[in-house]
Amino acid sequence: MTERFSLPGFVDAHSHAFQRALRGRSEGGDFWAWREAMLLEAARQTPDTVRRDYAAVYRELRRAGYTAVGEFHYLGVPEARAAVEAAAEAGIELVMLLAAYGRGGIPRFRQRSAAEFLGQVETLRAAEVRVGIAPHSVRACPAEWLEEVGAYAAAESLPLHVHADEQPREIEECLAEHGVRPIELLARTGCLGPTTTVVHATHADANELDLLADAGARVCLCPTTEANLGDGYAPVEALLERGIGICIGSDSNVRIDPLEELRELEGIARRSSGRRNVIPVETLLAFGSTEGAAALGLERWPDVSADLAHPSLAGIDLDDVPGALVFGCAADVFA
Ligand SMILES: [Zn+2]
C-alpha cells in the first residue's frame, strides 16, 4: 500500500472560476487591458456555462489539494446557484462571496441599490447557501453602499471580502474621489473588522496596514495571479510584522497549485529581505489552510494527503516532508 502524508486541506479563499478560460491567452498589455478581455469572458457566462465550466475548475482545484473555495462572484444570482451546484458535483466546499457591484463593469453585473444586493444575499441564505458579503472594490461600490453592506455583514457576523490596493490607479482614483486611500475608505465606511478579508493589498501603505492590524482583518494574497497581472510584490514582511493574518487564493486560476502560491509568498519575502526562512513552513501551511477557512467562516473542510511514493518526495525524511512540499513539489503530489 502506498504511504501517504495527511494534512489539512488547502483553502482557496479567492477564486473567479470563469477566468480559468483566459489561461494561456496573451491579450492585455497591462492589468487594465487584461480586464477588458476578462469582462468579455464574464459577459458570455450563463447558468449553463457556469454549471459546466466551474465544475471542471473545481475538480482541478480539488485534484491540486484545495478542499474548499471562496468563489468571489459578480455574475448574477442564477449563476451563483449554478456555481454552488458545480462545487457539489466536484466535491469541494464552497462559500459564495456574492459581489455588490454598483458602477462600472458590465451592466448586468450591477444591482440598482445596496438594498437590492442585500435582497439577493437573503435569497441565497434562505436557500441555505453559505454566503459572504463581497463589496467588489472601492471602484465598483460608492461609499454609501460600503456603509450599508458593511453594517449588514457586521450585524450578521458574515465574512466580508473586498478587493483593495491591487493597482496604483485604483488608489489614485480613490484619493481623487474620497481624499483617502482604499483601505482608509473601508475603515471609514465600517467595512474593516475581524471578519474582513482584503484581497491583494499589494500597494497598501503603512497607515493602511496599521488599520488592517487594528481591525483584526485578514489579507488574501494571490501571488501567481498578482505576478501574471503585473500587480507588484505583496508587502509580506510588513504584514507579518503587524501580525496580520494571511490566506491565499487562486484568483484568476491562471495556475492552480497551493504549494506554488505559498512558495511565491516566501520567495517574495526572501528576495525583499535577503534572508531565508522568513515565514516558518508550518505558518505557510496554516496560511494555505486554517487562515483561509477562518476567512471564509468555515469550521470544517476535508483533509488532503500527499503521495510519499511520488518522485518529488523520494528520499525525503518524514520530518522534512512539509518543507519539501512547499519548496520542492507541485500539486500533483496530492493526486
Ligand atoms: Zn479577484
mmCIF file of C-alpha atoms and ligand atoms in Angstrom:
data_model
loop_
_atom_site.group_PDB
_atom_site.id
_atom_site.type_symbol
_atom_site.label_atom_id
_atom_site.label_comp_id
_atom_site.label_asym_id
_atom_site.label_seq_id
_atom_site.Cartn_x
_atom_site.Cartn_y
_atom_site.Cartn_z
ATOM 1 C CA MET A 1 0.000 0.000 0.000
ATOM 2 C CA THR A 2 1.291 3.450 -0.892
ATOM 3 C CA GLU A 3 2.094 5.576 2.105
ATOM 4 C CA ARG A 4 0.522 8.970 2.299
ATOM 5 C CA PHE A 5 1.122 12.107 4.360
ATOM 6 C CA SER A 6 -2.042 13.813 5.638
ATOM 7 C CA LEU A 7 -2.510 17.484 6.301
ATOM 8 C CA PRO A 8 -5.425 19.928 6.488
ATOM 9 C CA GLY A 9 -6.863 20.566 3.038
ATOM 10 C CA PHE A 10 -5.868 23.773 1.310
ATOM 11 C CA VAL A 11 -8.408 26.573 1.231
ATOM 12 C CA ASP A 12 -8.700 28.762 -1.835
ATOM 13 C CA ALA A 13 -10.058 31.950 -0.283
ATOM 14 C CA HIS A 14 -10.374 33.860 -3.552
ATOM 15 C CA SER A 15 -11.411 32.388 -6.899
ATOM 16 C CA HIS A 16 -13.056 33.720 -10.047
ATOM 17 C CA ALA A 17 -13.613 30.364 -11.743
ATOM 18 C CA PHE A 18 -14.682 31.785 -15.125
ATOM 19 C CA GLN A 19 -11.254 33.436 -15.539
ATOM 20 C CA ARG A 20 -9.729 29.957 -15.980
ATOM 21 C CA ALA A 21 -10.820 30.342 -19.626
ATOM 22 C CA LEU A 22 -8.164 33.058 -20.073
ATOM 23 C CA ARG A 23 -5.287 30.710 -19.202
ATOM 24 C CA GLY A 24 -2.623 30.764 -21.898
ATOM 25 C CA ARG A 25 -4.150 33.716 -23.718
ATOM 26 C CA SER A 26 -1.845 36.673 -24.056
ATOM 27 C CA GLU A 27 -4.026 39.706 -24.720
ATOM 28 C CA GLY A 28 -3.809 42.663 -22.401
ATOM 29 C CA GLY A 29 -0.711 44.854 -22.220
ATOM 30 C CA ASP A 30 -1.375 45.704 -18.576
ATOM 31 C CA PHE A 31 -3.935 44.951 -15.858
ATOM 32 C CA TRP A 32 -6.493 47.330 -17.343
ATOM 33 C CA ALA A 33 -6.201 45.871 -20.839
ATOM 34 C CA TRP A 34 -6.386 42.338 -19.394
ATOM 35 C CA ARG A 35 -9.528 43.459 -17.561
ATOM 36 C CA GLU A 36 -11.233 44.168 -20.923
ATOM 37 C CA ALA A 37 -10.608 40.571 -22.081
ATOM 38 C CA MET A 38 -11.768 39.314 -18.680
ATOM 39 C CA LEU A 39 -15.008 41.323 -18.859
ATOM 40 C CA LEU A 40 -15.766 39.897 -22.323
ATOM 41 C CA GLU A 41 -15.346 36.406 -20.877
ATOM 42 C CA ALA A 42 -17.575 37.310 -17.923
ATOM 43 C CA ALA A 43 -20.270 38.737 -20.178
ATOM 44 C CA ARG A 44 -20.765 35.464 -22.062
ATOM 45 C CA GLN A 45 -21.413 33.385 -18.922
ATOM 46 C CA THR A 46 -24.815 31.810 -18.372
ATOM 47 C CA PRO A 47 -26.080 29.463 -15.660
ATOM 48 C CA ASP A 48 -25.363 26.564 -18.067
ATOM 49 C CA THR A 49 -21.763 27.564 -18.790
ATOM 50 C CA VAL A 50 -21.139 28.193 -15.086
ATOM 51 C CA ARG A 51 -22.617 24.827 -14.131
ATOM 52 C CA ARG A 52 -20.400 23.001 -16.642
ATOM 53 C CA ASP A 53 -17.172 25.040 -16.651
ATOM 54 C CA TYR A 54 -16.998 25.750 -12.919
ATOM 55 C CA ALA A 55 -17.355 22.047 -12.154
ATOM 56 C CA ALA A 56 -14.240 21.435 -14.275
ATOM 57 C CA VAL A 57 -12.311 24.201 -12.491
ATOM 58 C CA TYR A 58 -13.417 22.938 -9.079
ATOM 59 C CA ARG A 59 -12.286 19.416 -9.990
ATOM 60 C CA GLU A 60 -8.919 20.904 -10.910
ATOM 61 C CA LEU A 61 -8.798 22.708 -7.561
ATOM 62 C CA ARG A 62 -9.735 19.501 -5.744
ATOM 63 C CA ARG A 63 -7.029 17.479 -7.505
ATOM 64 C CA ALA A 64 -4.499 20.182 -6.565
ATOM 65 C CA GLY A 65 -5.275 19.772 -2.855
ATOM 66 C CA TYR A 66 -7.784 22.560 -2.331
ATOM 67 C CA THR A 67 -10.792 21.183 -0.457
ATOM 68 C CA ALA A 68 -12.657 24.479 -0.011
ATOM 69 C CA VAL A 69 -13.116 27.556 -2.164
ATOM 70 C CA GLY A 70 -14.462 31.064 -1.748
ATOM 71 C CA GLU A 71 -15.983 31.996 -5.093
ATOM 72 C CA PHE A 72 -15.956 35.778 -5.472
ATOM 73 C CA HIS A 73 -18.935 36.074 -7.754
ATOM 74 C CA TYR A 74 -20.264 39.040 -9.713
ATOM 75 C CA LEU A 75 -22.217 37.289 -12.472
ATOM 76 C CA GLY A 76 -25.738 37.224 -11.051
ATOM 77 C CA VAL A 77 -27.901 35.086 -8.777
ATOM 78 C CA PRO A 78 -28.888 32.232 -11.165
ATOM 79 C CA GLU A 79 -25.181 31.842 -11.978
ATOM 80 C CA ALA A 80 -24.385 31.849 -8.232
ATOM 81 C CA ARG A 81 -26.750 28.919 -7.735
ATOM 82 C CA ALA A 82 -25.111 27.148 -10.688
ATOM 83 C CA ALA A 83 -21.692 27.649 -9.070
ATOM 84 C CA VAL A 84 -22.975 26.094 -5.847
ATOM 85 C CA GLU A 85 -24.199 23.040 -7.818
ATOM 86 C CA ALA A 86 -20.879 22.810 -9.666
ATOM 87 C CA ALA A 87 -18.977 22.735 -6.367
ATOM 88 C CA ALA A 88 -21.229 19.999 -5.013
ATOM 89 C CA GLU A 89 -20.601 17.937 -8.144
ATOM 90 C CA ALA A 90 -16.830 18.422 -7.849
ATOM 91 C CA GLY A 91 -16.800 17.580 -4.134
ATOM 92 C CA ILE A 92 -15.372 20.871 -2.876
ATOM 93 C CA GLU A 93 -16.738 23.033 -0.053
ATOM 94 C CA LEU A 94 -17.876 26.392 -1.398
ATOM 95 C CA VAL A 95 -18.629 29.740 0.191
ATOM 96 C CA MET A 96 -20.411 32.078 -2.197
ATOM 97 C CA LEU A 97 -18.848 35.524 -1.844
ATOM 98 C CA LEU A 98 -21.608 37.449 -3.563
ATOM 99 C CA ALA A 99 -20.376 40.718 -5.001
ATOM 100 C CA ALA A 100 -22.043 44.087 -4.590
ATOM 101 C CA TYR A 101 -21.400 45.963 -7.820
ATOM 102 C CA GLY A 102 -22.802 49.449 -8.121
ATOM 103 C CA ARG A 103 -20.979 51.021 -11.042
ATOM 104 C CA GLY A 104 -18.560 50.240 -13.857
ATOM 105 C CA GLY A 105 -18.023 46.726 -15.206
ATOM 106 C CA ILE A 106 -20.854 45.289 -17.272
ATOM 107 C CA PRO A 107 -24.440 46.492 -16.699
ATOM 108 C CA ARG A 108 -25.872 43.051 -15.978
ATOM 109 C CA PHE A 109 -23.470 42.556 -13.026
ATOM 110 C CA ARG A 110 -24.832 45.566 -11.224
ATOM 111 C CA GLN A 111 -27.529 45.872 -8.632
ATOM 112 C CA ARG A 112 -29.552 49.090 -8.611
ATOM 113 C CA SER A 113 -29.007 49.644 -4.900
ATOM 114 C CA ALA A 114 -27.322 48.183 -1.855
ATOM 115 C CA ALA A 115 -30.798 47.098 -0.744
ATOM 116 C CA GLU A 116 -31.233 45.070 -3.946
ATOM 117 C CA PHE A 117 -27.862 43.419 -3.312
ATOM 118 C CA LEU A 118 -28.807 42.541 0.275
ATOM 119 C CA GLY A 119 -32.075 41.085 -1.057
ATOM 120 C CA GLN A 120 -30.014 38.769 -3.284
ATOM 121 C CA VAL A 121 -27.930 37.773 -0.265
ATOM 122 C CA GLU A 122 -31.082 36.974 1.697
ATOM 123 C CA THR A 123 -32.447 34.888 -1.181
ATOM 124 C CA LEU A 124 -29.315 32.739 -1.238
ATOM 125 C CA ARG A 125 -29.202 32.455 2.551
ATOM 126 C CA ALA A 126 -32.837 31.320 2.545
ATOM 127 C CA ALA A 127 -31.755 28.574 0.108
ATOM 128 C CA GLU A 128 -29.087 27.544 2.661
ATOM 129 C CA VAL A 129 -26.184 28.693 0.534
ATOM 130 C CA ARG A 130 -23.136 29.666 2.628
ATOM 131 C CA VAL A 131 -22.705 33.315 1.765
ATOM 132 C CA GLY A 132 -20.144 36.033 2.335
ATOM 133 C CA ILE A 133 -20.614 39.730 1.597
ATOM 134 C CA ALA A 134 -18.325 40.996 -1.142
ATOM 135 C CA PRO A 135 -18.419 44.683 -1.982
ATOM 136 C CA HIS A 136 -16.364 44.271 -5.150
ATOM 137 C CA SER A 137 -13.990 47.195 -4.637
ATOM 138 C CA VAL A 138 -13.998 50.911 -3.896
ATOM 139 C CA ARG A 139 -14.144 51.308 -7.687
ATOM 140 C CA ALA A 140 -17.390 49.352 -8.019
ATOM 141 C CA CYS A 141 -19.105 50.452 -4.787
ATOM 142 C CA PRO A 142 -19.992 54.018 -3.798
ATOM 143 C CA ALA A 143 -19.288 54.937 -0.156
ATOM 144 C CA GLU A 144 -22.983 54.670 0.839
ATOM 145 C CA TRP A 145 -23.057 51.102 -0.473
ATOM 146 C CA LEU A 146 -19.973 50.253 1.560
ATOM 147 C CA GLU A 147 -21.659 51.629 4.692
ATOM 148 C CA GLU A 148 -24.832 49.640 4.102
ATOM 149 C CA VAL A 149 -23.264 46.290 3.225
ATOM 150 C CA GLY A 150 -20.554 46.679 5.890
ATOM 151 C CA ALA A 151 -23.222 47.200 8.550
ATOM 152 C CA TYR A 152 -25.139 44.131 7.340
ATOM 153 C CA ALA A 153 -22.026 41.904 7.375
ATOM 154 C CA ALA A 154 -21.138 43.072 10.899
ATOM 155 C CA ALA A 155 -24.687 42.611 12.213
ATOM 156 C CA GLU A 156 -24.937 39.114 10.694
ATOM 157 C CA SER A 157 -21.305 38.138 11.531
ATOM 158 C CA LEU A 158 -20.740 37.202 7.892
ATOM 159 C CA PRO A 159 -17.364 37.195 6.136
ATOM 160 C CA LEU A 160 -16.745 40.408 4.195
ATOM 161 C CA HIS A 161 -14.331 40.163 1.260
ATOM 162 C CA VAL A 162 -13.227 43.128 -0.841
ATOM 163 C CA HIS A 163 -10.525 43.801 -3.437
ATOM 164 C CA ALA A 164 -8.259 46.713 -2.494
ATOM 165 C CA ASP A 165 -4.941 48.258 -3.484
ATOM 166 C CA GLU A 166 -4.206 45.809 -6.310
ATOM 167 C CA GLN A 167 -3.143 48.556 -8.726
ATOM 168 C CA PRO A 168 -1.816 52.112 -8.194
ATOM 169 C CA ARG A 169 -4.521 53.605 -10.440
ATOM 170 C CA GLU A 170 -7.270 52.427 -8.101
ATOM 171 C CA ILE A 171 -5.563 54.278 -5.233
ATOM 172 C CA GLU A 172 -5.227 57.474 -7.281
ATOM 173 C CA GLU A 173 -8.905 57.340 -8.237
ATOM 174 C CA CYS A 174 -9.954 56.735 -4.620
ATOM 175 C CA LEU A 175 -7.824 59.655 -3.406
ATOM 176 C CA ALA A 176 -9.384 61.867 -6.084
ATOM 177 C CA GLU A 177 -12.950 60.840 -5.193
ATOM 178 C CA HIS A 178 -12.751 60.458 -1.413
ATOM 179 C CA GLY A 179 -9.497 62.099 -0.310
ATOM 180 C CA VAL A 180 -8.374 58.838 1.313
ATOM 181 C CA ARG A 181 -6.809 55.573 0.163
ATOM 182 C CA PRO A 182 -8.958 52.434 -0.402
ATOM 183 C CA ILE A 183 -8.342 50.685 2.930
ATOM 184 C CA GLU A 184 -8.830 54.021 4.722
ATOM 185 C CA LEU A 185 -12.197 54.317 2.971
ATOM 186 C CA LEU A 186 -13.103 50.764 4.017
ATOM 187 C CA ALA A 187 -12.296 51.670 7.642
ATOM 188 C CA ARG A 188 -14.320 54.886 7.430
ATOM 189 C CA THR A 189 -17.364 53.091 5.996
ATOM 190 C CA GLY A 190 -17.424 50.270 8.568
ATOM 191 C CA CYS A 191 -16.072 47.581 6.248
ATOM 192 C CA LEU A 192 -12.987 46.679 8.302
ATOM 193 C CA GLY A 193 -13.466 44.207 11.125
ATOM 194 C CA PRO A 194 -12.364 40.769 12.312
ATOM 195 C CA THR A 195 -14.429 39.009 9.620
ATOM 196 C CA THR A 196 -12.990 41.188 6.837
ATOM 197 C CA THR A 197 -10.578 39.862 4.219
ATOM 198 C CA VAL A 198 -8.913 42.401 1.969
ATOM 199 C CA VAL A 199 -7.840 40.781 -1.282
ATOM 200 C CA HIS A 200 -4.386 41.789 -2.614
ATOM 201 C CA ALA A 201 -3.399 44.917 -0.573
ATOM 202 C CA THR A 202 -0.370 44.939 -2.875
ATOM 203 C CA HIS A 203 0.157 48.697 -2.695
ATOM 204 C CA ALA A 204 -1.183 49.304 0.825
ATOM 205 C CA ASP A 205 0.841 51.935 2.692
ATOM 206 C CA ALA A 206 1.902 51.788 6.355
ATOM 207 C CA ASN A 207 -1.222 53.514 7.631
ATOM 208 C CA GLU A 208 -3.500 51.159 5.704
ATOM 209 C CA LEU A 209 -1.627 48.147 7.072
ATOM 210 C CA ASP A 210 -1.974 49.582 10.607
ATOM 211 C CA LEU A 211 -5.731 49.890 10.028
ATOM 212 C CA LEU A 212 -5.903 46.222 8.982
ATOM 213 C CA ALA A 213 -3.970 45.172 12.078
ATOM 214 C CA ASP A 214 -6.094 47.328 14.418
ATOM 215 C CA ALA A 215 -9.293 45.836 12.957
ATOM 216 C CA GLY A 216 -8.054 42.252 13.168
ATOM 217 C CA ALA A 217 -8.748 41.920 9.443
ATOM 218 C CA ARG A 218 -7.020 39.448 7.127
ATOM 219 C CA VAL A 219 -5.366 39.776 3.766
ATOM 220 C CA CYS A 220 -5.755 37.277 0.920
ATOM 221 C CA LEU A 221 -2.704 37.101 -1.320
ATOM 222 C CA CYS A 222 -2.846 35.516 -4.770
ATOM 223 C CA PRO A 223 0.820 35.567 -5.829
ATOM 224 C CA THR A 224 0.614 33.619 -9.106
ATOM 225 C CA THR A 225 -2.198 35.847 -10.375
ATOM 226 C CA GLU A 226 -0.563 39.001 -8.994
ATOM 227 C CA ALA A 227 2.625 38.071 -10.863
ATOM 228 C CA ASN A 228 0.701 37.250 -14.036
ATOM 229 C CA LEU A 229 -1.116 40.593 -13.991
ATOM 230 C CA GLY A 230 1.933 42.679 -13.097
ATOM 231 C CA ASP A 231 0.331 43.875 -9.871
ATOM 232 C CA GLY A 232 3.522 44.158 -7.822
ATOM 233 C CA TYR A 233 5.025 42.486 -4.754
ATOM 234 C CA ALA A 234 2.785 41.782 -1.779
ATOM 235 C CA PRO A 235 4.082 43.526 1.375
ATOM 236 C CA VAL A 236 4.661 40.150 3.036
ATOM 237 C CA GLU A 237 7.116 41.243 5.734
ATOM 238 C CA ALA A 238 5.116 44.338 6.663
ATOM 239 C CA LEU A 239 2.029 42.122 7.096
ATOM 240 C CA LEU A 240 3.960 39.654 9.252
ATOM 241 C CA GLU A 241 5.443 42.396 11.445
ATOM 242 C CA ARG A 242 1.933 43.580 12.248
ATOM 243 C CA GLY A 243 0.586 40.076 12.873
ATOM 244 C CA ILE A 244 -1.999 40.409 10.090
ATOM 245 C CA GLY A 245 -3.480 37.047 9.104
ATOM 246 C CA ILE A 246 -2.698 35.925 5.566
ATOM 247 C CA CYS A 247 -4.589 33.457 3.381
ATOM 248 C CA ILE A 248 -4.211 32.512 -0.276
ATOM 249 C CA GLY A 249 -6.362 32.489 -3.391
ATOM 250 C CA SER A 250 -6.097 31.062 -6.888
ATOM 251 C CA ASP A 251 -7.886 34.218 -8.102
ATOM 252 C CA SER A 252 -7.737 34.160 -11.935
ATOM 253 C CA ASN A 253 -6.898 30.435 -11.909
ATOM 254 C CA VAL A 254 -4.091 31.015 -14.412
ATOM 255 C CA ARG A 255 -2.285 28.495 -12.199
ATOM 256 C CA ILE A 256 -3.893 26.116 -9.719
ATOM 257 C CA ASP A 257 -1.360 24.979 -7.143
ATOM 258 C CA PRO A 258 -1.489 25.936 -3.440
ATOM 259 C CA LEU A 259 2.143 24.904 -2.925
ATOM 260 C CA GLU A 260 3.235 27.344 -5.617
ATOM 261 C CA GLU A 261 1.224 30.164 -4.027
ATOM 262 C CA LEU A 262 2.918 29.521 -0.681
ATOM 263 C CA ARG A 263 6.370 29.179 -2.275
ATOM 264 C CA GLU A 264 5.832 32.511 -4.021
ATOM 265 C CA LEU A 265 4.896 34.193 -0.724
ATOM 266 C CA GLU A 266 8.079 33.022 0.950
ATOM 267 C CA GLY A 267 10.051 33.773 -2.226
ATOM 268 C CA ILE A 268 8.823 37.385 -2.222
ATOM 269 C CA ALA A 269 9.759 37.682 1.473
ATOM 270 C CA ARG A 270 13.226 36.193 0.912
ATOM 271 C CA ARG A 271 14.021 38.311 -2.134
ATOM 272 C CA SER A 272 12.951 41.502 -0.406
ATOM 273 C CA SER A 273 14.635 40.779 2.949
ATOM 274 C CA GLY A 274 17.808 38.979 1.840
ATOM 275 C CA ARG A 275 17.065 36.339 4.497
ATOM 276 C CA ARG A 276 15.847 32.736 4.446
ATOM 277 C CA ASN A 277 13.012 31.141 6.415
ATOM 278 C CA VAL A 278 11.153 34.416 6.819
ATOM 279 C CA ILE A 279 7.887 32.513 7.293
ATOM 280 C CA PRO A 280 8.207 29.136 9.054
ATOM 281 C CA VAL A 281 6.895 26.226 6.965
ATOM 282 C CA GLU A 282 4.145 25.395 9.487
ATOM 283 C CA THR A 283 2.973 29.008 9.298
ATOM 284 C CA LEU A 284 2.942 28.914 5.493
ATOM 285 C CA LEU A 285 0.853 25.742 5.558
ATOM 286 C CA ALA A 286 -1.527 27.411 8.034
ATOM 287 C CA PHE A 287 -1.839 30.388 5.651
ATOM 288 C CA GLY A 288 -2.841 27.862 2.992
ATOM 289 C CA SER A 289 -5.457 26.122 5.123
ATOM 290 C CA THR A 290 -6.691 27.315 8.534
ATOM 291 C CA GLU A 291 -6.367 31.043 7.771
ATOM 292 C CA GLY A 292 -8.332 30.596 4.561
ATOM 293 C CA ALA A 293 -11.022 28.628 6.368
ATOM 294 C CA ALA A 294 -11.267 31.362 9.012
ATOM 295 C CA ALA A 295 -11.520 33.990 6.270
ATOM 296 C CA LEU A 296 -14.475 32.085 4.794
ATOM 297 C CA GLY A 297 -16.099 31.360 8.161
ATOM 298 C CA LEU A 298 -15.650 27.601 7.603
ATOM 299 C CA GLU A 299 -15.229 25.360 10.621
ATOM 300 C CA ARG A 300 -14.782 22.062 8.802
ATOM 301 C CA TRP A 301 -13.241 21.158 5.490
ATOM 302 C CA PRO A 302 -11.651 17.906 4.319
ATOM 303 C CA ASP A 303 -8.013 16.944 4.774
ATOM 304 C CA VAL A 304 -5.731 16.142 1.895
ATOM 305 C CA SER A 305 -2.845 13.713 1.574
ATOM 306 C CA ALA A 306 0.413 13.657 -0.360
ATOM 307 C CA ASP A 307 1.759 10.532 -2.063
ATOM 308 C CA LEU A 308 5.069 9.727 -0.339
ATOM 309 C CA ALA A 309 5.995 7.489 -3.279
ATOM 310 C CA HIS A 310 5.850 10.450 -5.675
ATOM 311 C CA PRO A 311 9.267 11.095 -7.315
ATOM 312 C CA SER A 312 9.338 14.651 -5.889
ATOM 313 C CA LEU A 313 9.257 13.193 -2.364
ATOM 314 C CA ALA A 314 11.731 10.357 -2.933
ATOM 315 C CA GLY A 315 14.434 10.194 -0.275
ATOM 316 C CA ILE A 316 12.825 12.831 1.952
ATOM 317 C CA ASP A 317 12.783 12.188 5.736
ATOM 318 C CA LEU A 318 9.278 12.232 7.163
ATOM 319 C CA ASP A 319 10.145 15.287 9.313
ATOM 320 C CA ASP A 320 11.155 17.200 6.210
ATOM 321 C CA VAL A 321 8.038 16.414 4.175
ATOM 322 C CA PRO A 322 6.219 19.713 4.994
ATOM 323 C CA GLY A 323 9.214 21.757 3.829
ATOM 324 C CA ALA A 324 9.711 19.525 0.787
ATOM 325 C CA LEU A 325 6.066 20.023 -0.158
ATOM 326 C CA VAL A 326 6.340 23.803 -0.069
ATOM 327 C CA PHE A 327 9.762 24.121 -1.681
ATOM 328 C CA GLY A 328 10.153 21.053 -3.867
ATOM 329 C CA CYS A 329 6.787 19.838 -5.048
ATOM 330 C CA ALA A 330 3.912 20.704 -7.333
ATOM 331 C CA ALA A 331 0.296 19.965 -6.521
ATOM 332 C CA ASP A 332 0.370 16.641 -8.406
ATOM 333 C CA VAL A 333 1.738 15.047 -5.191
ATOM 334 C CA PHE A 334 -1.848 15.230 -3.889
ATOM 335 C CA ALA A 335 -3.269 13.226 -6.798
HETATM 336 ZN ZN ZN B 1 -10.293 38.929 -7.528
#
